[in-house]
């Protein structure tokens, strides 16, 4: 049933208000998401984000009008995102927090005949609960089985459905017999809009820890190359200083009439190796003297 003129005006005004008041949004795919699940998602996002669904033609119309009313606005990029069964999740909060809520609200679902598998389905080996009379059904699917304790048992793990394949009637029937709901459905993040930039949602996987690890790895490679080439850089200078200190120290240790403050400590250790043991833990020796002292006190009494 088409929306009335009043409802359309209300929808247009609401979307324009969301576009004007929010600097970030997710473009989400809502395939196979029911109204109940969408309602629970809205409840989880309450106070943090706003979910807006609608017909693609209406959303594109609103975006074009908004661009005309606000020349130069970067929201024009969102027009091309209105393809397929999509919606918008507007927010001004941290994108990672909103993303966590969206991805956590998923529901298991059975495999339907003719639907595209969103993920690979592997049926584990083990008893199936099916009687021996249904062996032919498993043979049709080329699944190796044996009879154990009056029921069919799958011998090996079976790759039943590959990601992106259409589910056949036999595959759906097998999963139903085994009571397996292999798929989970929820809001799928297609893209992210953040202060005028539109990018893939996978970019959010790059956390501060990942960036720090990548930077450290690149810095280590740069330092190694600089040292090998003999070309000093900011990355290699600390290593060059440490290597130079080792060379100076080795020469100083070999001299009897020359030393410097930092080398004195190493010379003392080399002159008296017992200091290594004392520095590493002399507490055990003190504990060993305690019984002897107690014995001496007993003898005096």
CSV table of N, CA and C in Angstrom, one decimal, residues 24-157:
chain,number,residue,atom,x,y,z
A,24,UNK,N,27.8,10.9,10.8
A,24,UNK,CA,28.2,9.6,10.5
A,24,UNK,C,27.0,8.7,10.2
A,25,UNK,N,27.2,7.7,9.4
A,25,UNK,CA,26.1,6.7,9.2
A,25,UNK,C,26.7,5.4,8.6
A,26,UNK,N,26.0,4.3,8.8
A,26,UNK,CA,26.3,3.1,8.2
A,26,UNK,C,25.3,2.8,7.1
A,27,UNK,N,25.7,2.3,6.0
A,27,UNK,CA,24.8,1.8,5.0
A,27,UNK,C,24.7,0.3,5.1
A,28,UNK,N,23.5,-0.2,5.5
A,28,UNK,CA,23.4,-1.6,5.9
A,28,UNK,C,22.5,-2.3,4.9
A,29,UNK,N,22.8,-3.6,4.7
A,29,UNK,CA,21.9,-4.5,4.0
A,29,UNK,C,21.0,-5.3,4.9
A,30,UNK,N,19.7,-5.4,4.6
A,30,UNK,CA,18.8,-6.0,5.6
A,30,UNK,C,18.1,-7.2,4.9
A,31,UNK,N,18.8,-7.9,4.1
A,31,UNK,CA,18.2,-9.1,3.5
A,31,UNK,C,18.0,-10.2,4.6
A,32,UNK,N,16.8,-10.8,4.5
A,32,UNK,CA,16.4,-11.9,5.4
A,32,UNK,C,16.3,-11.4,6.9
A,33,UNK,N,16.1,-10.1,7.1
A,33,UNK,CA,16.0,-9.6,8.5
A,33,UNK,C,14.5,-9.3,8.7
A,34,UNK,N,13.9,-9.9,9.7
A,34,UNK,CA,12.5,-9.8,10.0
A,34,UNK,C,12.2,-8.5,10.8
A,35,UNK,N,10.9,-8.2,10.9
A,35,UNK,CA,10.6,-6.9,11.6
A,35,UNK,C,10.9,-7.0,13.1
A,36,UNK,N,10.7,-8.2,13.7
A,36,UNK,CA,11.0,-8.4,15.1
A,36,UNK,C,12.5,-8.2,15.4
A,37,UNK,N,13.3,-8.7,14.5
A,37,UNK,CA,14.8,-8.6,14.7
A,37,UNK,C,15.2,-7.1,14.5
A,38,UNK,N,14.5,-6.4,13.5
A,38,UNK,CA,14.9,-5.0,13.3
A,38,UNK,C,14.4,-4.2,14.5
A,39,UNK,N,13.3,-4.6,15.1
A,39,UNK,CA,12.8,-3.9,16.3
A,39,UNK,C,13.8,-4.0,17.5
A,40,UNK,N,14.3,-5.2,17.6
A,40,UNK,CA,15.3,-5.4,18.7
A,40,UNK,C,16.6,-4.7,18.5
A,41,UNK,N,17.0,-4.5,17.2
A,41,UNK,CA,18.2,-3.8,16.9
A,41,UNK,C,17.9,-2.3,17.2
A,42,UNK,N,16.8,-1.8,16.9
A,42,UNK,CA,16.4,-0.4,17.2
A,42,UNK,C,16.5,-0.2,18.7
A,43,UNK,N,16.0,-1.1,19.5
A,43,UNK,CA,16.1,-1.0,21.0
A,43,UNK,C,17.5,-1.0,21.5
A,44,UNK,N,18.4,-1.8,20.9
A,44,UNK,CA,19.8,-1.9,21.3
A,44,UNK,C,20.5,-0.6,21.0
A,45,UNK,N,20.1,0.1,19.9
A,45,UNK,CA,20.7,1.3,19.5
A,45,UNK,C,20.1,2.6,20.1
A,46,UNK,N,19.1,2.4,20.9
A,46,UNK,CA,18.4,3.6,21.4
A,46,UNK,C,19.3,4.5,22.2
A,47,UNK,N,19.3,5.8,21.8
A,47,UNK,CA,20.2,6.7,22.5
A,47,UNK,C,21.6,6.8,21.9
A,48,UNK,N,21.9,5.9,20.9
A,48,UNK,CA,23.2,5.9,20.3
A,48,UNK,C,23.1,6.1,18.8
A,49,UNK,N,22.1,5.6,18.2
A,49,UNK,CA,22.0,5.7,16.7
A,49,UNK,C,20.5,5.6,16.3
A,50,UNK,N,20.2,6.0,15.1
A,50,UNK,CA,18.9,6.0,14.5
A,50,UNK,C,18.9,5.2,13.3
A,51,UNK,N,17.9,4.2,13.2
A,51,UNK,CA,17.8,3.3,12.0
A,51,UNK,C,16.7,3.9,11.1
A,52,UNK,N,17.0,4.1,9.8
A,52,UNK,CA,16.0,4.6,8.9
A,52,UNK,C,16.0,3.6,7.7
A,53,UNK,N,14.8,3.1,7.5
A,53,UNK,CA,14.5,2.2,6.3
A,53,UNK,C,13.6,2.9,5.4
A,54,UNK,N,13.5,2.4,4.2
A,54,UNK,CA,12.5,3.0,3.2
A,54,UNK,C,12.8,2.5,1.8
A,55,UNK,N,11.9,2.9,0.9
A,55,UNK,CA,12.1,2.6,-0.5
A,55,UNK,C,13.3,3.3,-1.1
A,56,UNK,N,14.1,2.7,-2.0
A,56,UNK,CA,15.2,3.3,-2.5
A,56,UNK,C,14.9,4.6,-3.3
A,57,UNK,N,13.8,4.6,-4.0
A,57,UNK,CA,13.4,5.8,-4.8
A,57,UNK,C,13.1,6.9,-3.9
A,58,UNK,N,12.5,6.7,-2.7
A,58,UNK,CA,12.2,7.8,-1.8
A,58,UNK,C,13.5,8.3,-1.2
A,59,UNK,N,14.4,7.4,-0.8
A,59,UNK,CA,15.7,7.8,-0.2
A,59,UNK,C,16.5,8.6,-1.1
A,60,UNK,N,16.6,8.2,-2.4
A,60,UNK,CA,17.3,8.9,-3.4
A,60,UNK,C,16.7,10.3,-3.6
A,61,UNK,N,15.4,10.4,-3.6
A,61,UNK,CA,14.7,11.6,-3.8
A,61,UNK,C,15.0,12.6,-2.7
A,62,UNK,N,15.0,12.1,-1.4
A,62,UNK,CA,15.3,12.9,-0.3
A,62,UNK,C,16.8,13.4,-0.4
A,63,UNK,N,17.7,12.5,-0.7
A,63,UNK,CA,19.1,12.9,-0.8
A,63,UNK,C,19.3,14.0,-1.9
A,64,UNK,N,18.7,13.8,-3.1
A,64,UNK,CA,18.8,14.8,-4.1
A,64,UNK,C,18.3,16.2,-3.7
A,65,UNK,N,17.1,16.2,-3.0
A,65,UNK,CA,16.6,17.4,-2.5
A,65,UNK,C,17.5,18.1,-1.5
A,66,UNK,N,18.1,17.2,-0.6
A,66,UNK,CA,19.0,17.7,0.4
A,66,UNK,C,20.2,18.4,-0.2
A,67,UNK,N,20.7,17.7,-1.3
A,67,UNK,CA,21.9,18.3,-2.0
A,67,UNK,C,21.6,19.6,-2.6
A,68,UNK,N,20.4,19.7,-3.2
A,68,UNK,CA,20.0,21.0,-3.8
A,68,UNK,C,19.8,22.1,-2.8
A,69,UNK,N,19.3,21.7,-1.6
A,69,UNK,CA,19.1,22.7,-0.6
A,69,UNK,C,20.5,23.1,0.1
A,70,UNK,N,21.4,22.2,0.0
A,70,UNK,CA,22.7,22.4,0.7
A,70,UNK,C,23.8,22.1,-0.4
A,71,UNK,N,24.1,23.1,-1.3
A,71,UNK,CA,25.1,22.9,-2.3
A,71,UNK,C,26.5,22.6,-1.7
A,72,UNK,N,27.1,21.6,-2.4
A,72,UNK,CA,28.5,21.2,-1.9
A,72,UNK,C,28.5,20.2,-0.8
A,73,UNK,N,27.3,19.8,-0.3
A,73,UNK,CA,27.3,18.8,0.8
A,73,UNK,C,27.9,17.4,0.3
A,74,UNK,N,28.7,16.8,1.1
A,74,UNK,CA,29.3,15.5,0.7
A,74,UNK,C,28.3,14.3,0.8
A,75,UNK,N,27.1,14.6,1.3
A,75,UNK,CA,26.1,13.5,1.4
A,75,UNK,C,25.6,13.1,0.0
A,76,UNK,N,26.0,13.8,-1.1
A,76,UNK,CA,25.7,13.4,-2.4
A,76,UNK,C,26.2,12.0,-2.7
A,77,UNK,N,27.3,11.6,-2.1
A,77,UNK,CA,27.8,10.2,-2.3
A,77,UNK,C,26.9,9.1,-1.9
A,78,UNK,N,25.9,9.4,-1.0
A,78,UNK,CA,25.1,8.4,-0.5
A,78,UNK,C,24.0,8.0,-1.5
A,79,UNK,N,23.8,8.8,-2.5
A,79,UNK,CA,22.7,8.5,-3.5
A,79,UNK,C,23.0,7.2,-4.2
A,80,UNK,N,24.2,6.9,-4.6
A,80,UNK,CA,24.6,5.7,-5.3
A,80,UNK,C,24.5,4.5,-4.4
A,81,UNK,N,24.5,4.7,-3.0
A,81,UNK,CA,24.4,3.6,-2.1
A,81,UNK,C,23.0,3.0,-2.0
A,82,UNK,N,22.0,3.7,-2.5
A,82,UNK,CA,20.7,3.2,-2.3
A,82,UNK,C,20.4,2.2,-3.4
A,83,UNK,N,21.0,1.1,-3.4
A,83,UNK,CA,20.8,0.0,-4.3
A,83,UNK,C,20.6,-1.3,-3.5
A,84,UNK,N,19.5,-2.0,-3.9
A,84,UNK,CA,19.2,-3.2,-3.2
A,84,UNK,C,18.4,-3.0,-1.9
A,85,UNK,N,18.3,-4.0,-1.1
A,85,UNK,CA,17.5,-3.9,0.2
A,85,UNK,C,18.4,-3.3,1.3
A,86,UNK,N,18.5,-1.9,1.3
A,86,UNK,CA,19.4,-1.3,2.2
A,86,UNK,C,18.7,-0.3,3.1
A,87,UNK,N,19.4,0.2,4.1
A,87,UNK,CA,18.9,1.2,5.0
A,87,UNK,C,20.1,2.0,5.6
A,88,UNK,N,19.8,3.0,6.4
A,88,UNK,CA,20.8,3.8,7.0
A,88,UNK,C,20.7,3.8,8.5
A,89,UNK,N,21.9,3.8,9.1
A,89,UNK,CA,22.0,3.9,10.6
A,89,UNK,C,22.8,5.1,10.9
A,90,UNK,N,22.1,6.2,11.3
A,90,UNK,CA,22.7,7.5,11.6
A,90,UNK,C,23.2,7.5,13.1
A,91,UNK,N,24.4,8.1,13.3
A,91,UNK,CA,24.9,8.2,14.6
A,91,UNK,C,25.9,9.4,14.7
A,92,UNK,N,26.2,9.9,15.9
A,92,UNK,CA,27.2,10.8,16.2
A,92,UNK,C,28.2,10.2,17.2
A,93,UNK,N,28.0,9.0,17.6
A,93,UNK,CA,28.8,8.3,18.6
A,93,UNK,C,29.9,7.6,17.9
A,94,UNK,N,30.7,6.9,18.7
A,94,UNK,CA,31.8,6.1,18.1
A,94,UNK,C,31.3,5.0,17.2
A,95,UNK,N,31.9,4.9,16.0
A,95,UNK,CA,31.4,4.0,15.0
A,95,UNK,C,31.6,2.5,15.4
A,96,UNK,N,32.7,2.3,16.1
A,96,UNK,CA,33.0,0.9,16.6
A,96,UNK,C,32.0,0.4,17.6
A,97,UNK,N,31.5,1.3,18.5
A,97,UNK,CA,30.5,0.9,19.4
A,97,UNK,C,29.2,0.5,18.7
A,98,UNK,N,28.8,1.4,17.8
A,98,UNK,CA,27.6,1.1,17.1
A,98,UNK,C,27.7,-0.1,16.2
A,99,UNK,N,28.8,-0.3,15.6
A,99,UNK,CA,29.1,-1.5,14.8
A,99,UNK,C,28.9,-2.8,15.6
A,100,UNK,N,29.5,-2.7,16.8
A,100,UNK,CA,29.4,-3.9,17.7
A,100,UNK,C,28.0,-4.3,18.0
A,101,UNK,N,27.1,-3.3,18.2
A,101,UNK,CA,25.7,-3.6,18.5
A,101,UNK,C,25.0,-4.2,17.3
A,102,UNK,N,25.3,-3.6,16.1
A,102,UNK,CA,24.7,-4.1,14.9
A,102,UNK,C,25.1,-5.5,14.6
A,103,UNK,N,26.4,-5.9,14.8
A,103,UNK,CA,26.8,-7.2,14.4
A,103,UNK,C,26.5,-8.2,15.5
A,104,UNK,N,26.2,-7.8,16.7
A,104,UNK,CA,25.8,-8.8,17.7
A,104,UNK,C,24.4,-9.2,17.6
A,105,UNK,N,23.6,-8.4,17.0
A,105,UNK,CA,22.1,-8.8,16.9
A,105,UNK,C,21.9,-9.6,15.6
A,106,UNK,N,22.2,-10.9,15.7
A,106,UNK,CA,22.0,-11.8,14.6
A,106,UNK,C,21.1,-13.0,15.1
A,107,UNK,N,20.4,-13.6,14.2
A,107,UNK,CA,19.6,-14.7,14.5
A,107,UNK,C,19.9,-15.9,13.7
A,108,UNK,N,19.9,-17.1,14.2
A,108,UNK,CA,20.1,-18.3,13.4
A,108,UNK,C,18.9,-18.6,12.5
A,109,UNK,N,19.1,-19.2,11.4
A,109,UNK,CA,18.0,-19.4,10.4
A,109,UNK,C,18.3,-20.7,9.7
A,110,UNK,N,17.2,-21.4,9.3
A,110,UNK,CA,17.4,-22.7,8.5
A,110,UNK,C,17.8,-22.3,7.0
A,111,UNK,N,18.3,-23.3,6.3
A,111,UNK,CA,18.6,-23.1,4.9
A,111,UNK,C,17.4,-23.3,4.1
A,112,UNK,N,17.1,-22.3,3.3
A,112,UNK,CA,15.9,-22.3,2.5
A,112,UNK,C,16.3,-22.7,1.0
A,113,UNK,N,15.4,-23.5,0.4
A,113,UNK,CA,15.7,-23.9,-1.0
A,113,UNK,C,15.7,-22.7,-1.9
A,114,UNK,N,16.8,-22.6,-2.7
A,114,UNK,CA,16.9,-21.5,-3.7
A,114,UNK,C,17.6,-20.3,-3.1
A,115,UNK,N,17.8,-20.2,-1.8
A,115,UNK,CA,18.5,-19.0,-1.3
A,115,UNK,C,20.0,-19.1,-1.4
A,116,UNK,N,20.7,-18.0,-1.5
A,116,UNK,CA,22.2,-18.0,-1.6
A,116,UNK,C,22.8,-18.2,-0.2
A,117,UNK,N,23.7,-19.1,-0.1
A,117,UNK,CA,24.4,-19.3,1.2
A,117,UNK,C,25.3,-18.2,1.6
A,118,UNK,N,25.1,-17.5,2.7
A,118,UNK,CA,25.9,-16.4,3.1
A,118,UNK,C,27.3,-16.9,3.6
A,119,UNK,N,27.4,-18.2,3.9
A,119,UNK,CA,28.6,-18.7,4.5
A,119,UNK,C,28.7,-20.2,4.1
A,120,UNK,N,29.9,-20.7,4.3
A,120,UNK,CA,30.1,-22.1,4.0
A,120,UNK,C,29.5,-23.0,5.1
A,121,UNK,N,28.9,-24.1,4.6
A,121,UNK,CA,28.2,-25.0,5.6
A,121,UNK,C,29.0,-26.4,5.6
A,122,UNK,N,29.5,-26.7,6.8
A,122,UNK,CA,30.1,-28.0,7.0
A,122,UNK,C,29.4,-28.8,8.0
A,123,UNK,N,28.9,-30.0,7.6
A,123,UNK,CA,28.2,-30.9,8.5
A,123,UNK,C,29.2,-31.8,9.2
A,124,UNK,N,29.3,-31.7,10.6
A,124,UNK,CA,30.3,-32.5,11.3
A,124,UNK,C,30.0,-34.0,11.2
A,125,UNK,N,31.1,-34.8,11.3
A,125,UNK,CA,30.9,-36.3,11.4
A,125,UNK,C,30.2,-36.7,12.7
A,126,UNK,N,29.6,-37.8,12.7
A,126,UNK,CA,28.9,-38.3,13.9
A,126,UNK,C,27.6,-38.9,13.7
A,127,UNK,N,26.9,-39.3,14.7
A,127,UNK,CA,25.6,-39.9,14.6
A,127,UNK,C,24.6,-38.9,14.1
A,128,UNK,N,23.6,-39.3,13.3
A,128,UNK,CA,22.6,-38.4,12.7
A,128,UNK,C,21.3,-38.5,13.3
A,129,UNK,N,21.0,-39.6,14.0
A,129,UNK,CA,19.7,-39.9,14.6
A,129,UNK,C,18.7,-40.4,13.5
A,130,UNK,N,19.2,-40.7,12.3
A,130,UNK,CA,18.3,-41.2,11.2
A,130,UNK,C,18.4,-42.7,11.2
A,131,UNK,N,17.3,-43.4,10.9
A,131,UNK,CA,17.3,-44.8,10.9
A,131,UNK,C,18.0,-45.4,9.6
A,132,UNK,N,18.4,-46.6,9.6
A,132,UNK,CA,19.2,-47.2,8.5
A,132,UNK,C,18.4,-47.2,7.2
A,133,UNK,N,17.1,-47.0,7.2
A,133,UNK,CA,16.3,-47.0,6.0
A,133,UNK,C,16.5,-45.8,5.2
A,134,UNK,N,17.1,-44.7,5.7
A,134,UNK,CA,17.4,-43.5,5.0
A,134,UNK,C,18.8,-43.4,4.4
A,135,UNK,N,19.5,-44.5,4.3
A,135,UNK,CA,20.9,-44.5,3.8
A,135,UNK,C,20.9,-44.0,2.4
A,136,UNK,N,19.9,-44.3,1.6
A,136,UNK,CA,19.9,-43.9,0.2
A,136,UNK,C,19.9,-42.4,0.1
A,137,UNK,N,19.3,-41.7,1.0
A,137,UNK,CA,19.2,-40.3,1.0
A,137,UNK,C,20.6,-39.7,1.1
A,138,UNK,N,21.5,-40.3,2.0
A,138,UNK,CA,22.8,-39.8,2.2
A,138,UNK,C,23.7,-40.1,1.0
A,139,UNK,N,23.4,-41.3,0.4
A,139,UNK,CA,24.2,-41.7,-0.8
A,139,UNK,C,23.9,-40.8,-2.0
A,140,UNK,N,22.7,-40.2,-2.1
A,140,UNK,CA,22.4,-39.3,-3.1
A,140,UNK,C,23.3,-38.0,-3.0
A,141,UNK,N,23.6,-37.6,-1.8
A,141,UNK,CA,24.4,-36.5,-1.5
A,141,UNK,C,25.9,-36.8,-1.5
A,142,UNK,N,26.2,-38.1,-1.8
A,142,UNK,CA,27.6,-38.6,-1.8
A,142,UNK,C,28.3,-38.4,-0.4
A,143,UNK,N,27.6,-38.7,0.6
A,143,UNK,CA,28.1,-38.6,2.0
A,143,UNK,C,28.4,-40.0,2.5
A,144,UNK,N,29.6,-40.3,2.9
A,144,UNK,CA,30.0,-41.6,3.4
A,144,UNK,C,29.4,-41.8,4.8
A,145,UNK,N,28.7,-43.0,5.0
A,145,UNK,CA,28.1,-43.3,6.3
A,145,UNK,C,28.3,-44.7,6.7
A,146,UNK,N,28.0,-45.0,7.9
A,146,UNK,CA,28.0,-46.4,8.4
A,146,UNK,C,26.9,-46.5,9.4
A,147,UNK,N,26.5,-47.7,9.7
A,147,UNK,CA,25.4,-48.0,10.7
A,147,UNK,C,26.0,-48.3,12.0
A,148,UNK,N,25.7,-47.5,13.0
A,148,UNK,CA,26.2,-47.7,14.4
A,148,UNK,C,25.0,-47.6,15.4
A,149,UNK,N,24.8,-48.7,16.1
A,149,UNK,CA,23.8,-48.8,17.1
A,149,UNK,C,22.4,-48.4,16.6
A,150,UNK,N,22.1,-48.9,15.4
A,150,UNK,CA,20.8,-48.8,14.9
A,150,UNK,C,20.5,-47.4,14.3
A,151,UNK,N,21.5,-46.6,14.0
A,151,UNK,CA,21.3,-45.3,13.3
A,151,UNK,C,22.5,-45.0,12.4
A,152,UNK,N,22.2,-44.1,11.5
A,152,UNK,CA,23.2,-43.7,10.5
A,152,UNK,C,24.2,-42.8,11.1
A,153,UNK,N,25.5,-43.1,10.9
A,153,UNK,CA,26.5,-42.2,11.4
A,153,UNK,C,27.4,-41.7,10.2
A,154,UNK,N,27.6,-40.4,10.1
A,154,UNK,CA,28.5,-39.8,9.1
A,154,UNK,C,29.9,-40.1,9.5
A,155,UNK,N,30.7,-40.6,8.5
A,155,UNK,CA,32.1,-41.0,8.8
A,155,UNK,C,33.0,-39.8,8.8
A,156,UNK,N,32.8,-38.8,7.9
A,156,UNK,CA,33.7,-37.7,7.9
A,156,UNK,C,32.9,-36.3,7.9
A,157,UNK,N,33.6,-35.3,8.2
A,157,UNK,CA,33.0,-33.9,8.1
A,157,UNK,C,32.7,-33.7,6.6
